[in-house]
Amino acid sequence: MTLYHHPGGGWSVRLMRKMDLAPVQALFLDCLKEFDWRGPASEELVRLRRTFLASEQFVAVEPQAGIIGFITVEEQNAYIPHLFVEKDWRFAGVGRGLLKVAREACGRPLTLDVDRPNVAALKAYEAMGWKVSAPAGDTKRNQIRLVGP
Ligand SMILES: CC(C)(COP(=O)(O)OP(=O)(O)OC[C@H]1O[C@@H](n2cnc3c(N)ncnc32)[C@H](O)[C@@H]1OP(=O)(O)O)[C@@H](O)C(=O)NCCC(=O)NCCS
């Protein structure tokens, strides 16, 4: 079922299915190459798979390109462990669309932790009206906790 459709972009958001697992993981690993401050990708992948067991997941899909983004959502605490958009599809509203669906699923403002060196993501969240929340993030992991509108 389509939860959100971007009329101009031709892509939609729906619940993640089993068949999406491989492309979602591939997208995740590709994006992680930009996170040179993070540890081994294999550990991040284990963390992602663990999150799959305790969250809802939504994917953004474009008919030709396939999976172009995904989000994981812990609905009990309205927390977003992962939000990743394929490089070629950034600045096209995909992140905003995935967050909109997650926000609607939770019915209240979302929170997430963003790595301090992740300047691009910090700018994106600022543009979308997110604010720094108190208490501020997990300082051991060099993150800032943000709360959405
Ligand atoms: C952060 C991320 C999810 C944003 O996704 P996106 O699809 O490019 O975001 P959108 O196109 O929906 O943009 C939403 C707003 O943020 C702005 N924005 C997005 N990236 C930006 C950047 N690098 N610098 C400044 N503004 C940015 C957009 O211009 C837009 O604002 P506007 O509506 O006022 O024009 C994406 O860059 C990404 O996947 N990065 C790698 C993974 C990551 O860092 N995830 C976040 C972990 S917490």
PDB file of N, CA and C and ligand atoms in Angstrom, residues 11 27 31-32 34-35 37-38 68-70 80-87 89-99 112-115 118-128 143-144 146, ligand 1:
ATOM      1  N   TRP A  11       8.080   8.944  -7.258  1.00  0.00           N
ATOM      2  CA  TRP A  11       8.402   7.894  -6.295  1.00  0.00           C
ATOM      3  C   TRP A  11       7.363   7.852  -5.179  1.00  0.00           C
ATOM      4  N   LEU A  27      22.060  -0.173  -0.306  1.00  0.00           N
ATOM      5  CA  LEU A  27      21.984   1.294  -0.215  1.00  0.00           C
ATOM      6  C   LEU A  27      22.676   1.785   1.072  1.00  0.00           C
ATOM      7  N   CYS A  31      25.951   4.227   1.358  1.00  0.00           N
ATOM      8  CA  CYS A  31      25.920   5.511   2.071  1.00  0.00           C
ATOM      9  C   CYS A  31      26.981   5.544   3.177  1.00  0.00           C
ATOM     10  N   LEU A  32      27.222   4.394   3.806  1.00  0.00           N
ATOM     11  CA  LEU A  32      28.175   4.362   4.926  1.00  0.00           C
ATOM     12  C   LEU A  32      29.590   4.763   4.498  1.00  0.00           C
ATOM     13  N   GLU A  34      30.391   7.280   3.117  1.00  0.00           N
ATOM     14  CA  GLU A  34      30.553   8.717   3.422  1.00  0.00           C
ATOM     15  C   GLU A  34      30.833   8.945   4.909  1.00  0.00           C
ATOM     16  N   PHE A  35      30.550   7.938   5.735  1.00  0.00           N
ATOM     17  CA  PHE A  35      30.665   8.077   7.191  1.00  0.00           C
ATOM     18  C   PHE A  35      32.040   7.590   7.640  1.00  0.00           C
ATOM     19  N   TRP A  37      33.935   8.531   9.823  1.00  0.00           N
ATOM     20  CA  TRP A  37      34.148   8.607  11.281  1.00  0.00           C
ATOM     21  C   TRP A  37      33.574   7.385  12.001  1.00  0.00           C
ATOM     22  N   ARG A  38      32.799   6.575  11.289  1.00  0.00           N
ATOM     23  CA  ARG A  38      32.158   5.407  11.907  1.00  0.00           C
ATOM     24  C   ARG A  38      33.089   4.195  11.910  1.00  0.00           C
ATOM     25  N   ILE A  68      15.109   3.856  -3.312  1.00  0.00           N
ATOM     26  CA  ILE A  68      15.951   5.062  -3.332  1.00  0.00           C
ATOM     27  C   ILE A  68      16.136   5.643  -1.931  1.00  0.00           C
ATOM     28  N   GLY A  69      15.489   5.041  -0.935  1.00  0.00           N
ATOM     29  CA  GLY A  69      15.678   5.497   0.450  1.00  0.00           C
ATOM     30  C   GLY A  69      14.918   4.607   1.402  1.00  0.00           C
ATOM     31  N   PHE A  70      15.324   4.646   2.665  1.00  0.00           N
ATOM     32  CA  PHE A  70      14.568   3.880   3.678  1.00  0.00           C
ATOM     33  C   PHE A  70      14.694   4.560   5.034  1.00  0.00           C
ATOM     34  N   ILE A  80      13.903   7.455  15.496  1.00  0.00           N
ATOM     35  CA  ILE A  80      14.355   7.057  14.149  1.00  0.00           C
ATOM     36  C   ILE A  80      15.804   6.572  14.221  1.00  0.00           C
ATOM     37  N   PRO A  81      16.041   5.279  14.222  1.00  0.00           N
ATOM     38  CA  PRO A  81      17.431   4.810  14.228  1.00  0.00           C
ATOM     39  C   PRO A  81      18.154   5.016  12.886  1.00  0.00           C
ATOM     40  N   HIS A  82      17.418   4.922  11.766  1.00  0.00           N
ATOM     41  CA  HIS A  82      18.077   5.036  10.452  1.00  0.00           C
ATOM     42  C   HIS A  82      17.219   5.843   9.478  1.00  0.00           C
ATOM     43  N   LEU A  83      17.885   6.698   8.710  1.00  0.00           N
ATOM     44  CA  LEU A  83      17.259   7.368   7.564  1.00  0.00           C
ATOM     45  C   LEU A  83      18.343   7.532   6.504  1.00  0.00           C
ATOM     46  N   PHE A  84      18.165   6.865   5.393  1.00  0.00           N
ATOM     47  CA  PHE A  84      19.192   6.900   4.347  1.00  0.00           C
ATOM     48  C   PHE A  84      18.551   7.075   2.974  1.00  0.00           C
ATOM     49  N   VAL A  85      19.098   8.026   2.211  1.00  0.00           N
ATOM     50  CA  VAL A  85      18.613   8.289   0.858  1.00  0.00           C
ATOM     51  C   VAL A  85      19.785   8.095  -0.104  1.00  0.00           C
ATOM     52  N   GLU A  86      19.519   7.416  -1.180  1.00  0.00           N
ATOM     53  CA  GLU A  86      20.567   7.158  -2.181  1.00  0.00           C
ATOM     54  C   GLU A  86      21.136   8.477  -2.689  1.00  0.00           C
ATOM     55  N   LYS A  87      22.448   8.509  -2.910  1.00  0.00           N
ATOM     56  CA  LYS A  87      23.139   9.764  -3.266  1.00  0.00           C
ATOM     57  C   LYS A  87      22.479  10.498  -4.436  1.00  0.00           C
ATOM     58  N   TRP A  89      19.586  10.596  -5.394  1.00  0.00           N
ATOM     59  CA  TRP A  89      18.197  11.018  -5.176  1.00  0.00           C
ATOM     60  C   TRP A  89      18.060  12.051  -4.053  1.00  0.00           C
ATOM     61  N   ARG A  90      19.177  12.588  -3.610  1.00  0.00           N
ATOM     62  CA  ARG A  90      19.094  13.578  -2.521  1.00  0.00           C
ATOM     63  C   ARG A  90      18.596  14.924  -3.058  1.00  0.00           C
ATOM     64  N   PHE A  91      18.150  15.768  -2.165  1.00  0.00           N
ATOM     65  CA  PHE A  91      17.603  17.094  -2.495  1.00  0.00           C
ATOM     66  C   PHE A  91      16.371  16.966  -3.389  1.00  0.00           C
ATOM     67  N   ALA A  92      15.673  15.844  -3.285  1.00  0.00           N
ATOM     68  CA  ALA A  92      14.469  15.657  -4.115  1.00  0.00           C
ATOM     69  C   ALA A  92      13.246  15.408  -3.243  1.00  0.00           C
ATOM     70  N   GLY A  93      13.391  15.620  -1.929  1.00  0.00           N
ATOM     71  CA  GLY A  93      12.243  15.474  -1.033  1.00  0.00           C
ATOM     72  C   GLY A  93      12.063  14.073  -0.465  1.00  0.00           C
ATOM     73  N   VAL A  94      12.979  13.147  -0.810  1.00  0.00           N
ATOM     74  CA  VAL A  94      12.797  11.757  -0.361  1.00  0.00           C
ATOM     75  C   VAL A  94      12.911  11.657   1.168  1.00  0.00           C
ATOM     76  N   GLY A  95      13.935  12.304   1.730  1.00  0.00           N
ATOM     77  CA  GLY A  95      14.096  12.279   3.195  1.00  0.00           C
ATOM     78  C   GLY A  95      12.872  12.870   3.874  1.00  0.00           C
ATOM     79  N   ARG A  96      12.424  13.974   3.351  1.00  0.00           N
ATOM     80  CA  ARG A  96      11.241  14.639   3.929  1.00  0.00           C
ATOM     81  C   ARG A  96      10.013  13.713   3.836  1.00  0.00           C
ATOM     82  N   GLY A  97       9.864  13.051   2.693  1.00  0.00           N
ATOM     83  CA  GLY A  97       8.716  12.149   2.494  1.00  0.00           C
ATOM     84  C   GLY A  97       8.751  10.969   3.457  1.00  0.00           C
ATOM     85  N   LEU A  98       9.931  10.384   3.643  1.00  0.00           N
ATOM     86  CA  LEU A  98      10.050   9.246   4.576  1.00  0.00           C
ATOM     87  C   LEU A  98       9.757   9.696   6.012  1.00  0.00           C
ATOM     88  N   LEU A  99      10.250  10.874   6.362  1.00  0.00           N
ATOM     89  CA  LEU A  99       9.992  11.382   7.719  1.00  0.00           C
ATOM     90  C   LEU A  99       8.510  11.700   7.928  1.00  0.00           C
ATOM     91  N   LEU A 112      15.758  11.690  16.888  1.00  0.00           N
ATOM     92  CA  LEU A 112      16.853  10.893  16.330  1.00  0.00           C
ATOM     93  C   LEU A 112      18.177  11.451  16.833  1.00  0.00           C
ATOM     94  N   ASP A 113      19.218  10.656  16.670  1.00  0.00           N
ATOM     95  CA  ASP A 113      20.569  11.091  17.013  1.00  0.00           C
ATOM     96  C   ASP A 113      21.372  11.213  15.731  1.00  0.00           C
ATOM     97  N   VAL A 114      22.001  12.372  15.559  1.00  0.00           N
ATOM     98  CA  VAL A 114      22.807  12.574  14.349  1.00  0.00           C
ATOM     99  C   VAL A 114      24.270  12.742  14.756  1.00  0.00           C
ATOM    100  N   ASP A 115      25.162  12.121  13.999  1.00  0.00           N
ATOM    101  CA  ASP A 115      26.593  12.225  14.295  1.00  0.00           C
ATOM    102  C   ASP A 115      27.042  13.678  14.121  1.00  0.00           C
ATOM    103  N   ASN A 118      28.385  14.773  10.816  1.00  0.00           N
ATOM    104  CA  ASN A 118      27.464  14.638   9.678  1.00  0.00           C
ATOM    105  C   ASN A 118      26.785  15.987   9.382  1.00  0.00           C
ATOM    106  N   VAL A 119      27.605  16.890   8.885  1.00  0.00           N
ATOM    107  CA  VAL A 119      27.158  18.276   8.686  1.00  0.00           C
ATOM    108  C   VAL A 119      26.000  18.358   7.687  1.00  0.00           C
ATOM    109  N   ALA A 120      26.053  17.545   6.636  1.00  0.00           N
ATOM    110  CA  ALA A 120      24.994  17.583   5.617  1.00  0.00           C
ATOM    111  C   ALA A 120      23.647  17.226   6.238  1.00  0.00           C
ATOM    112  N   ALA A 121      23.634  16.156   7.046  1.00  0.00           N
ATOM    113  CA  ALA A 121      22.372  15.746   7.669  1.00  0.00           C
ATOM    114  C   ALA A 121      21.891  16.821   8.648  1.00  0.00           C
ATOM    115  N   LEU A 122      22.814  17.398   9.408  1.00  0.00           N
ATOM    116  CA  LEU A 122      22.420  18.450  10.362  1.00  0.00           C
ATOM    117  C   LEU A 122      21.750  19.612   9.622  1.00  0.00           C
ATOM    118  N   LYS A 123      22.309  19.960   8.453  1.00  0.00           N
ATOM    119  CA  LYS A 123      21.720  21.066   7.665  1.00  0.00           C
ATOM    120  C   LYS A 123      20.340  20.678   7.150  1.00  0.00           C
ATOM    121  N   ALA A 124      20.220  19.404   6.729  1.00  0.00           N
ATOM    122  CA  ALA A 124      18.921  18.944   6.210  1.00  0.00           C
ATOM    123  C   ALA A 124      17.867  19.008   7.314  1.00  0.00           C
ATOM    124  N   TYR A 125      18.199  18.517   8.513  1.00  0.00           N
ATOM    125  CA  TYR A 125      17.222  18.531   9.612  1.00  0.00           C
ATOM    126  C   TYR A 125      16.872  19.966  10.006  1.00  0.00           C
ATOM    127  N   GLU A 126      17.868  20.828   9.991  1.00  0.00           N
ATOM    128  CA  GLU A 126      17.600  22.235  10.321  1.00  0.00           C
ATOM    129  C   GLU A 126      16.613  22.820   9.304  1.00  0.00           C
ATOM    130  N   ALA A 127      16.850  22.507   8.016  1.00  0.00           N
ATOM    131  CA  ALA A 127      15.952  23.008   6.959  1.00  0.00           C
ATOM    132  C   ALA A 127      14.527  22.489   7.155  1.00  0.00           C
ATOM    133  N   MET A 128      14.416  21.301   7.772  1.00  0.00           N
ATOM    134  CA  MET A 128      13.081  20.710   7.955  1.00  0.00           C
ATOM    135  C   MET A 128      12.471  21.069   9.316  1.00  0.00           C
ATOM    136  N   GLN A 143      27.188  12.246  19.218  1.00  0.00           N
ATOM    137  CA  GLN A 143      25.950  12.518  18.505  1.00  0.00           C
ATOM    138  C   GLN A 143      25.157  13.647  19.162  1.00  0.00           C
ATOM    139  N   ILE A 144      24.264  14.204  18.371  1.00  0.00           N
ATOM    140  CA  ILE A 144      23.363  15.242  18.879  1.00  0.00           C
ATOM    141  C   ILE A 144      21.933  14.721  18.747  1.00  0.00           C
ATOM    142  N   LEU A 146      18.104  15.237  18.201  1.00  0.00           N
ATOM    143  CA  LEU A 146      17.223  16.241  17.596  1.00  0.00           C
ATOM    144  C   LEU A 146      15.778  15.814  17.742  1.00  0.00           C
TER     145      LEU A 146
HETATM  146  C1  LIG B   1      20.176  13.535   5.352  1.00  0.00           C
HETATM  147  C2  LIG B   1      19.395  12.926   4.204  1.00  0.00           C
HETATM  148  C3  LIG B   1      18.541  11.789   4.698  1.00  0.00           C
HETATM  149  C4  LIG B   1      18.485  14.019   3.591  1.00  0.00           C
HETATM  150  O1  LIG B   1      17.695  13.410   2.593  1.00  0.00           O
HETATM  151  P1  LIG B   1      17.199  14.182   1.284  1.00  0.00           P
HETATM  152  O2  LIG B   1      16.266  13.285   0.584  1.00  0.00           O
HETATM  153  O3  LIG B   1      18.352  14.696   0.513  1.00  0.00           O
HETATM  154  O4  LIG B   1      16.414  15.405   1.935  1.00  0.00           O
HETATM  155  P2  LIG B   1      15.243  16.247   1.248  1.00  0.00           P
HETATM  156  O5  LIG B   1      15.482  16.330  -0.223  1.00  0.00           O
HETATM  157  O6  LIG B   1      13.936  15.714   1.687  1.00  0.00           O
HETATM  158  O7  LIG B   1      15.505  17.679   1.841  1.00  0.00           O
HETATM  159  C5  LIG B   1      14.790  18.201   2.957  1.00  0.00           C
HETATM  160  C6  LIG B   1      15.311  19.606   3.208  1.00  0.00           C
HETATM  161  O8  LIG B   1      16.665  19.533   3.656  1.00  0.00           O
HETATM  162  C7  LIG B   1      17.494  20.305   2.789  1.00  0.00           C
HETATM  163  N1  LIG B   1      18.765  19.601   2.654  1.00  0.00           N
HETATM  164  C8  LIG B   1      18.939  18.310   2.339  1.00  0.00           C
HETATM  165  N2  LIG B   1      20.255  18.004   2.334  1.00  0.00           N
HETATM  166  C9  LIG B   1      20.890  19.162   2.625  1.00  0.00           C
HETATM  167  C10 LIG B   1      22.281  19.512   2.734  1.00  0.00           C
HETATM  168  N3  LIG B   1      23.248  18.598   2.531  1.00  0.00           N
HETATM  169  N4  LIG B   1      22.597  20.784   3.040  1.00  0.00           N
HETATM  170  C11 LIG B   1      21.626  21.718   3.231  1.00  0.00           C
HETATM  171  N5  LIG B   1      20.294  21.448   3.138  1.00  0.00           N
HETATM  172  C12 LIG B   1      19.944  20.179   2.833  1.00  0.00           C
HETATM  173  C13 LIG B   1      16.753  20.365   1.469  1.00  0.00           C
HETATM  174  O9  LIG B   1      17.128  21.470   0.678  1.00  0.00           O
HETATM  175  C14 LIG B   1      15.315  20.466   1.962  1.00  0.00           C
HETATM  176  O10 LIG B   1      15.021  21.755   2.407  1.00  0.00           O
HETATM  177  P3  LIG B   1      13.900  22.657   1.630  1.00  0.00           P
HETATM  178  O11 LIG B   1      12.666  21.808   1.618  1.00  0.00           O
HETATM  179  O12 LIG B   1      13.829  23.883   2.460  1.00  0.00           O
HETATM  180  O13 LIG B   1      14.459  22.843   0.259  1.00  0.00           O
HETATM  181  C15 LIG B   1      20.362  12.440   3.075  1.00  0.00           C
HETATM  182  O14 LIG B   1      21.287  13.464   2.791  1.00  0.00           O
HETATM  183  C16 LIG B   1      21.134  11.170   3.425  1.00  0.00           C
HETATM  184  O15 LIG B   1      20.645  10.063   3.256  1.00  0.00           O
HETATM  185  N6  LIG B   1      22.376  11.330   3.896  1.00  0.00           N
HETATM  186  C17 LIG B   1      23.232  10.169   4.204  1.00  0.00           C
HETATM  187  C18 LIG B   1      22.699   9.385   5.378  1.00  0.00           C
HETATM  188  C19 LIG B   1      22.475  10.259   6.578  1.00  0.00           C
HETATM  189  O16 LIG B   1      23.274  11.122   6.914  1.00  0.00           O
HETATM  190  N7  LIG B   1      21.342  10.007   7.244  1.00  0.00           N
HETATM  191  C20 LIG B   1      20.960  10.711   8.427  1.00  0.00           C
HETATM  192  C21 LIG B   1      21.431   9.975   9.622  1.00  0.00           C
HETATM  193  S1  LIG B   1      20.862  10.787  11.106  1.00  0.00           S
END
